[in-house]
Amino acid sequence: MADPPACCAACATCLLCPYSCRWITAKKEKRKGLRTTKCDCSWFLFLFCVFLFTLVWLYIAIIILNDLHNFNEFIFKQRKLWLDWSKVLLIATAVLITYSSVLLVLALCLQLCGQPLKLHWLHKILLILTALVVAAAFTGLGIKWAEEWRSARISLQATGPFLHIGVVGGMTLLAWPLASFVYRTHNTGLKVFLLLVYCTVMIALYLAPLAITSPCLMEENQLPPKPALVGHRGAPMLAPENTLMSLHKAVDCDVQVFETDVMVSADGVPFLMHDEELTRTTNVKAVFPERAALNSTAFNWTDLQQLDAGSWFLERRPFPTVQSLSAGDRHQATEQRIPSLGQALEAAKQSNISIMFDLRPENHSDYQSFVNATLAVILQSGIPLQQVLWLPDGFREQVKQQAPGVKQVYGRKRLQDEKEPLLHVNLPYQDMSSEEIRQYRQDNISVNLYVVNQPWLFSVLWCSGVSSVTTNACQVLKEMKQPIWLLPSSTYLMIWIVVDCVSFLTILWAFLLLKKCSHRRLPAESETDVLLTKINSLMQE
């Protein structure tokens, strides 16, 4: 590689020291005759790959924040340890991406200044560890949480157009160090290889919008109505889940349906509870320490009424929003008790909202008696039956006969040989594509998807035409008056053409400018080489 171009010695030293951990000036480094070797180039390529690898993980980490509360609950169920893993995930990812990006910026700046890319052995070890940590994270995600790959695919519908612009911009900036390297190296084969790879990548990026699809690429007058909100266990970011306080907070968020889970006590009283055990959302360990590990259905109603169902919410802070609660809300949370289904039905009737629930545990030996007890409470409550949405599949035909006015909601897609048409379906948001949502909407089938917390996901489903979404963040989605972005196809086409043209012209300018600069340096560099050769000959004599 040729000698370095003119560059501020102080700047070169500041770049060289943290990258190479060589605390000497750039001039001394130059006098030592150090050059960037093939091994150094290989480590730079590895650094670039680690940066891209970590950047992709950062994107995935942001996407899975929508579902991370489910992961928190899963870990608690397995280890009885509550921790907000979103903070751990974001902090660890931020450290990894910051480290790799700083090293990459240093390397690119050193290349532009003509300094040798002598990566220190400590950085090499840390880069290998970074790659291993991210690889382990991807592997664990694929094994234990594979549905998040479908979430990532859905996210591309929301971010695809903007990711394209960002990647084109990043690759365009990369033209400067690439041109600098090409004009300095004397290895023709390496030059040709790098230029071919770069040109191939840029052509693919310029044509990438042909494969980018998003339901939000539409005219504003084509936008479907805003999806209705279904409160997942009420408003769990504002109040303890599955409590009357949570139901009322959900009503304040304009939800149309209160979604909950029902279990039946040992003496036949249906009550609201999601977990099979009471340890996460009550103080059962303090009140009944010897029975804390028992199934919720093993407790009678009198025992259940002794439990505090709200203080855990303030102690564990399952969502960051808990910190912003008012003093009155905090006091109200500490007074919450486990509500019966009858109490919830009465509150729903007074608030004029529907209630949708699952009946747990479905594998219980007395499940039919659970269905009978639940139906009896519904019929005695006086709530209009059309406000009750029935989710359980067990003994559904019996429910249809005894309470024909109850809306039947199915947790599956329709079949080709369906005996009677499905009118309401309730599915994970990963299980339905935008095309399927549109088709169900055309066929007058109400589609509710869960659990949708992030505005970007809500925007994609809104543009797709979903009927309603189940959410933890009703207070956030309530404020959305339109999707995060909405672009007519013609506008996106114009943006695509402008971005590609600006990128192409910038790359062309970078190569032409650096070529001109390299020609100016050649005479001076030749004279320097001759002088150094003479000095070396005199010293040998």
XYZ file of C-alpha atoms in Angstrom:
541
model
C 0.000 0.000 0.000
C 1.249 3.495 -0.772
C 2.332 5.964 1.839
C -0.373 7.818 3.692
C -1.731 11.050 2.319
C -1.394 14.354 4.092
C -3.373 14.116 7.296
C -3.370 15.949 10.590
C -0.781 14.126 12.682
C -2.653 14.785 15.912
C -5.883 13.435 14.438
C -4.143 10.371 13.052
C -2.563 9.685 16.437
C -5.922 10.063 18.216
C -7.427 7.539 15.812
C -4.493 5.145 15.949
C -4.181 4.944 19.721
C -7.630 3.500 20.609
C -7.700 1.201 17.564
C -4.192 -0.239 17.772
C -3.499 0.514 21.453
C -0.133 1.887 20.313
C 0.472 5.027 22.330
C 2.946 6.569 19.864
C 2.512 9.285 17.282
C 1.481 8.585 13.719
C 4.838 9.936 12.490
C 6.750 7.333 14.499
C 4.382 4.675 13.170
C 5.151 5.839 9.638
C 8.939 5.806 10.245
C 8.684 2.201 11.421
C 7.410 1.373 7.910
C 4.254 -0.415 9.079
C 1.689 -1.258 6.422
C -1.782 -2.797 6.424
C -1.256 -6.496 5.704
C -3.672 -9.084 4.342
C -4.211 -10.274 7.906
C -5.128 -6.736 8.964
C -7.582 -6.523 6.057
C -9.132 -9.804 7.166
C -9.655 -8.442 10.673
C -11.220 -5.288 9.224
C -13.611 -7.465 7.211
C -14.426 -9.425 10.366
C -15.058 -6.151 12.225
C -17.420 -5.013 9.470
C -19.321 -8.332 9.591
C -19.596 -8.189 13.403
C -20.959 -4.650 13.122
C -23.619 -5.749 10.621
C -24.412 -8.822 12.741
C -24.865 -6.669 15.847
C -26.886 -4.092 13.923
C -29.326 -6.780 12.810
C -29.633 -7.962 16.416
C -30.367 -4.393 17.510
C -33.225 -4.300 15.015
C -34.560 -7.656 16.256
C -34.259 -6.511 19.883
C -36.362 -3.427 19.168
C -38.972 -5.568 17.417
C -39.316 -8.123 20.220
C -39.970 -5.384 22.772
C -43.616 -5.732 21.733
C -43.720 -9.236 23.208
C -41.110 -9.047 25.944
C -43.662 -8.940 28.761
C -44.636 -12.502 27.773
C -40.973 -13.457 28.139
C -40.861 -11.858 31.603
C -43.869 -13.950 32.636
C -42.304 -17.097 31.173
C -39.082 -16.589 33.154
C -41.088 -15.992 36.341
C -43.042 -19.187 35.763
C -39.819 -21.165 35.320
C -37.531 -19.499 37.874
C -39.889 -17.591 40.194
C -37.742 -14.539 39.485
C -39.280 -11.303 38.235
C -37.066 -8.986 36.212
C -37.780 -6.511 33.459
C -35.628 -8.182 30.823
C -36.249 -5.362 28.353
C -33.730 -3.214 30.252
C -31.141 -6.009 30.243
C -31.725 -6.619 26.538
C -31.453 -2.979 25.524
C -28.409 -2.203 27.699
C -26.481 -5.267 26.514
C -27.375 -4.600 22.878
C -26.433 -0.924 23.187
C -23.009 -1.839 24.613
C -22.298 -4.328 21.804
C -23.429 -2.072 18.969
C -21.608 0.944 20.406
C -18.349 -0.971 20.751
C -18.424 -2.438 17.237
C -19.575 0.809 15.607
C -16.862 2.899 17.336
C -14.186 0.452 16.185
C -15.570 0.513 12.637
C -15.619 4.326 12.516
C -12.034 4.421 13.793
C -10.963 1.934 11.117
C -12.652 3.895 8.321
C -11.118 7.156 9.498
C -7.682 5.528 9.725
C -8.120 4.280 6.169
C -9.004 7.774 4.959
C -5.912 9.139 6.756
C -3.716 6.438 5.264
C -2.792 4.914 8.626
C -2.166 1.165 9.093
C -5.111 -0.890 10.392
C -3.266 -2.700 13.175
C -6.104 -3.958 15.344
C -4.940 -4.738 18.875
C -5.210 -8.318 20.129
C -7.570 -7.253 22.934
C -10.011 -5.824 20.396
C -9.749 -9.058 18.412
C -10.750 -11.089 21.452
C -13.615 -8.731 22.295
C -14.881 -8.834 18.696
C -14.907 -12.629 18.758
C -16.797 -12.552 22.073
C -19.270 -10.038 20.619
C -19.907 -12.304 17.644
C -20.387 -15.318 19.923
C -22.801 -13.455 22.229
C -24.939 -12.242 19.322
C -24.872 -15.690 17.705
C -26.008 -17.214 20.999
C -28.817 -14.655 21.213
C -30.007 -15.504 17.699
C -29.792 -19.239 18.434
C -31.758 -18.911 21.670
C -34.374 -16.824 19.895
C -34.750 -19.447 17.184
C -35.079 -22.314 19.663
C -37.249 -20.819 22.414
C -39.100 -17.981 20.696
C -39.303 -18.873 17.005
C -42.493 -16.884 16.409
C -40.446 -13.688 16.731
C -38.985 -14.395 13.300
C -42.504 -13.917 11.950
C -42.708 -10.678 13.944
C -39.508 -9.531 12.236
C -41.006 -10.249 8.822
C -44.100 -8.227 9.721
C -41.909 -5.381 10.960
C -40.334 -5.078 7.508
C -43.743 -3.929 6.259
C -43.467 -0.983 8.630
C -39.750 -0.255 8.253
C -38.879 -1.585 4.782
C -39.038 1.722 2.870
C -37.016 3.529 5.536
C -34.502 0.718 5.995
C -33.898 0.880 2.265
C -33.090 4.593 2.451
C -30.829 4.063 5.475
C -28.904 1.167 3.927
C -28.444 3.042 0.642
C -27.150 6.034 2.613
C -24.727 3.894 4.628
C -23.380 2.100 1.564
C -23.014 5.440 -0.214
C -20.857 6.797 2.617
C -18.785 3.628 2.419
C -17.740 4.719 -1.090
C -15.236 7.215 0.398
C -13.008 4.764 2.314
C -13.451 2.207 -0.477
C -12.252 4.682 -3.115
C -9.365 5.700 -0.870
C -8.307 2.067 -0.497
C -8.683 1.292 -4.204
C -6.490 4.209 -5.267
C -3.741 3.347 -2.768
C -3.439 -0.401 -3.112
C -1.314 -1.955 -5.844
C -3.144 -5.304 -5.771
C -5.193 -5.275 -8.994
C -7.067 -8.480 -8.172
C -8.227 -7.127 -4.827
C -9.295 -3.862 -6.477
C -11.441 -5.655 -9.033
C -12.976 -7.954 -6.422
C -13.940 -5.128 -4.060
C -15.390 -2.986 -6.841
C -17.436 -5.896 -8.211
C -18.831 -6.715 -4.785
C -19.644 -3.079 -4.067
C -21.314 -2.515 -7.446
C -23.356 -5.703 -7.096
C -24.585 -4.687 -3.641
C -25.479 -1.162 -4.799
C -27.385 -2.412 -7.852
C -29.325 -4.815 -5.622
C -30.126 -1.966 -3.222
C -31.210 0.350 -6.029
C -33.684 -2.284 -7.208
C -34.746 -3.458 -3.712
C -38.002 -1.395 -3.634
C -39.361 -3.716 -6.322
C -39.584 -6.365 -3.566
C -40.708 -4.033 -0.755
C -44.404 -4.279 0.098
C -46.360 -2.590 2.847
C -50.093 -2.225 3.504
C -49.404 1.425 4.376
C -48.440 2.234 0.786
C -51.894 3.532 -0.076
C -53.914 6.680 -0.593
C -55.334 8.257 2.558
C -58.914 7.786 1.359
C -58.277 4.016 1.148
C -57.326 3.725 4.832
C -59.654 1.314 6.719
C -61.304 2.420 10.000
C -59.138 2.445 13.111
C -59.163 -0.976 14.846
C -61.127 -1.230 18.070
C -59.088 -1.729 21.253
C -59.395 -4.809 23.453
C -57.875 -4.372 26.912
C -55.543 -7.303 27.624
C -56.485 -8.152 31.235
C -57.761 -4.586 31.367
C -55.138 -1.855 31.290
C -52.141 -3.688 32.802
C -49.769 -0.766 32.289
C -51.966 1.459 34.450
C -53.355 -0.958 37.059
C -52.860 -4.499 38.385
C -53.996 -6.938 35.713
C -57.365 -8.701 35.982
C -58.701 -6.375 38.664
C -61.694 -4.045 38.722
C -59.283 -1.090 38.755
C -57.728 -2.415 35.560
C -61.174 -2.754 33.982
C -62.085 0.839 34.814
C -58.753 2.131 33.529
C -59.406 0.254 30.294
C -62.788 1.949 30.020
C -61.021 5.302 30.384
C -58.855 4.284 27.393
C -61.978 3.809 25.252
C -61.548 0.053 24.907
C -64.591 -1.744 23.581
C -63.780 -5.161 25.068
C -62.289 -6.237 28.392
C -60.238 -9.393 27.787
C -59.563 -11.587 30.806
C -59.036 -15.147 32.043
C -61.416 -17.070 34.279
C -60.783 -19.866 36.757
C -63.207 -21.533 39.145
C -62.529 -21.827 42.869
C -62.774 -25.059 44.844
C -66.290 -24.081 45.962
C -67.491 -23.224 42.439
C -67.026 -19.446 42.183
C -65.592 -18.230 38.835
C -62.924 -15.549 39.348
C -60.399 -13.610 37.254
C -56.864 -15.014 37.165
C -54.410 -15.711 34.364
C -51.715 -17.850 36.006
C -52.389 -21.333 37.295
C -50.551 -20.318 40.469
C -51.221 -17.215 42.551
C -47.594 -16.325 43.319
C -47.019 -13.700 40.616
C -50.055 -11.467 41.114
C -50.952 -11.913 44.793
C -49.329 -12.157 48.225
C -50.273 -15.821 48.617
C -46.772 -16.641 49.923
C -47.346 -14.353 52.890
C -50.946 -15.394 53.629
C -50.816 -19.113 52.801
C -47.093 -19.990 52.610
C -47.650 -23.733 52.784
C -50.200 -23.668 49.937
C -48.551 -21.082 47.680
C -47.522 -23.616 45.033
C -51.041 -25.064 44.658
C -53.206 -24.469 41.612
C -55.484 -21.449 41.843
C -58.513 -23.716 41.610
C -57.494 -25.433 44.886
C -58.468 -22.345 46.920
C -62.011 -21.590 47.952
C -63.533 -18.155 47.434
C -63.152 -17.145 51.083
C -59.403 -17.812 50.921
C -59.049 -15.935 47.647
C -60.715 -12.856 49.079
C -57.994 -12.607 51.736
C -55.286 -12.062 49.114
C -53.855 -8.709 48.071
C -53.994 -8.570 44.255
C -52.484 -5.119 43.785
C -49.372 -4.439 45.878
C -47.220 -6.685 43.659
C -47.876 -4.221 40.828
C -46.121 -1.428 42.723
C -43.321 -3.648 44.017
C -42.337 -5.435 40.792
C -43.248 -2.685 38.338
C -44.055 -4.962 35.385
C -44.150 -1.909 33.098
C -42.201 1.382 33.200
C -45.523 3.266 33.358
C -45.953 2.211 36.992
C -43.462 4.899 38.035
C -45.717 7.661 36.702
C -48.845 6.627 38.632
C -50.425 9.248 40.827
C -50.589 8.873 44.601
C -54.299 8.148 44.356
C -53.756 5.369 41.816
C -51.023 3.847 43.946
C -53.293 3.771 46.970
C -56.130 2.302 44.917
C -53.825 -0.421 43.584
C -52.972 -1.590 47.106
C -56.679 -2.103 47.838
C -57.355 -4.433 44.905
C -58.666 -7.921 45.523
C -59.258 -10.829 43.155
C -62.616 -10.077 41.493
C -65.225 -12.711 40.791
C -66.591 -13.111 37.278
C -69.905 -11.804 38.545
C -68.289 -8.562 39.729
C -66.500 -8.153 36.399
C -69.727 -8.748 34.448
C -71.527 -6.157 36.538
C -68.757 -3.595 35.946
C -68.756 -4.350 32.222
C -72.537 -3.968 32.073
C -72.410 -0.601 33.839
C -69.583 0.604 31.579
C -71.317 -0.716 28.450
C -68.319 -2.669 27.210
C -68.049 -6.300 26.147
C -66.099 -8.954 28.027
C -64.075 -11.705 26.374
C -62.485 -14.481 28.379
C -60.769 -17.819 28.313
C -61.630 -20.517 30.868
C -58.612 -22.151 32.483
C -57.152 -24.702 32.926
C -58.609 -26.529 29.934
C -57.003 -29.863 30.897
C -58.671 -29.930 34.334
C -60.693 -33.041 35.147
C -63.666 -30.902 36.274
C -63.640 -28.640 33.231
C -67.274 -29.320 32.367
C -68.329 -28.213 35.840
C -66.240 -25.060 35.293
C -68.205 -24.373 32.091
C -71.517 -24.925 33.900
C -70.564 -22.614 36.789
C -69.388 -19.915 34.390
C -72.551 -20.112 32.282
C -74.707 -19.893 35.384
C -72.971 -16.678 36.505
C -73.326 -15.137 33.018
C -77.043 -15.913 32.821
C -77.659 -14.635 36.361
C -75.721 -11.397 35.860
C -78.270 -9.818 33.576
C -75.621 -8.590 31.129
C -76.817 -8.569 27.502
C -75.484 -11.800 26.055
C -74.171 -10.072 22.928
C -71.661 -8.327 25.198
C -70.132 -11.693 26.182
C -67.476 -13.134 23.853
C -66.795 -16.820 24.504
C -63.296 -18.091 23.697
C -63.013 -21.640 25.185
C -63.347 -24.496 22.685
C -64.347 -27.070 25.281
C -68.085 -27.812 25.393
C -68.774 -24.992 22.902
C -71.911 -26.709 21.573
C -73.338 -26.857 25.095
C -72.707 -23.125 25.482
C -74.473 -22.417 22.181
C -77.549 -24.307 23.376
C -77.751 -22.816 26.867
C -76.746 -19.241 25.929
C -77.395 -18.792 22.196
C -76.900 -15.030 22.373
C -73.258 -15.288 23.454
C -70.811 -14.432 20.671
C -68.603 -17.374 19.767
C -64.979 -16.383 19.122
C -62.647 -18.978 17.586
C -58.918 -19.246 18.146
C -58.253 -20.626 14.659
C -58.577 -19.749 11.004
C -61.601 -20.872 9.029
C -61.564 -24.254 7.330
C -62.445 -25.015 3.737
C -65.254 -27.368 4.771
C -66.589 -25.166 7.611
C -70.048 -26.393 8.668
C -71.149 -22.982 9.863
C -69.448 -19.685 9.033
C -67.050 -18.142 11.510
C -67.982 -14.591 12.446
C -65.258 -13.826 14.997
C -61.652 -15.065 15.217
C -58.988 -14.308 17.823
C -55.393 -15.080 16.811
C -51.783 -14.065 17.512
C -50.809 -11.204 15.238
C -48.025 -13.356 13.729
C -50.559 -15.876 12.403
C -52.322 -13.708 9.830
C -50.860 -11.978 6.800
C -52.113 -8.666 5.465
C -53.714 -10.475 2.531
C -55.631 -12.819 4.847
C -56.813 -9.904 6.976
C -58.145 -8.129 3.880
C -59.894 -11.288 2.710
C -61.553 -11.878 6.089
C -62.655 -8.248 6.143
C -64.247 -8.622 2.708
C -66.080 -11.706 3.978
C -67.389 -9.794 7.037
C -65.381 -11.862 9.517
C -64.267 -9.921 12.592
C -60.547 -10.437 13.220
C -58.960 -9.674 16.596
C -55.183 -10.040 16.868
C -53.092 -10.152 20.056
C -50.982 -8.823 21.752
C -50.245 -5.504 20.003
C -48.394 -2.900 22.066
C -46.092 -0.971 19.738
C -47.406 1.834 17.489
C -45.497 0.505 14.449
C -47.286 -2.848 14.696
C -50.649 -1.216 15.318
C -50.068 0.932 12.216
C -49.371 -2.076 9.976
C -52.479 -3.913 11.212
C -54.562 -0.749 10.869
C -53.512 -0.366 7.234
C -54.246 -4.078 6.685
C -57.837 -3.617 7.890
C -57.912 -5.648 11.109
C -61.131 -5.275 13.132
C -59.580 -5.014 16.604
C -56.393 -5.657 18.547
C -55.761 -6.861 22.076
C -53.246 -4.597 23.787
C -51.459 -3.847 27.038
C -50.874 -0.249 25.930
C -54.408 1.023 25.420
C -53.380 4.468 26.710
C -50.827 4.732 23.867
C -52.900 3.350 20.988
C -55.885 5.424 22.043
C -53.984 8.609 21.143
C -53.123 7.480 17.621
C -55.302 9.342 15.138
C -53.690 7.744 12.097
C -50.914 5.222 11.307
C -47.334 6.340 11.955
C -46.854 6.753 8.222
C -48.997 6.532 5.133
C -47.540 7.020 1.655
C -49.194 6.931 -1.765
C -47.359 4.556 -4.099
C -46.554 7.418 -6.463
C -44.861 9.387 -3.662
C -42.795 6.386 -2.635
C -41.767 5.866 -6.261
C -40.519 9.441 -6.423
C -38.592 9.038 -3.137
C -37.050 5.820 -4.447
C -35.830 7.457 -7.676
C -34.449 10.540 -5.901
C -32.587 8.489 -3.274
C -31.022 6.223 -5.902
C -29.974 9.162 -8.112
C -28.439 11.124 -5.224
C -26.614 8.006 -4.059
C -25.213 7.260 -7.520
C -24.006 10.838 -8.038
C -22.404 10.932 -4.575
C -20.531 7.674 -5.209
C -19.355 8.943 -8.603
C -18.196 12.217 -7.033
C -16.336 10.353 -4.268
C -14.368 8.200 -6.711
C -13.567 11.103 -9.048
C -12.504 13.420 -6.221
C -10.276 10.851 -4.526
C -8.784 9.884 -7.880
C -7.846 13.527 -8.476
C -6.340 13.774 -4.973
C -4.354 10.575 -5.468
C -2.839 11.947 -8.708
C -1.742 15.090 -6.910
C 0.058 13.014 -4.295
C 1.939 10.820 -6.742
C 4.828 13.247 -7.585
C 5.431 14.090 -3.943
C 5.262 10.428 -2.964
C 7.734 9.482 -5.724
C 10.223 12.120 -4.594
C 9.878 10.916 -1.004
C 10.485 7.306 -2.034
C 13.678 8.296 -3.933
C 14.938 10.331 -0.986
C 14.283 7.510 1.492
C 16.067 5.056 -0.830
C 19.159 7.299 -0.996
C 19.221 7.776 2.777
C 18.914 4.009 3.268
C 21.845 3.398 0.840
C 24.051 5.944 2.607
C 23.316 4.380 6.000
C 24.239 0.922 4.691
C 27.555 2.260 3.343
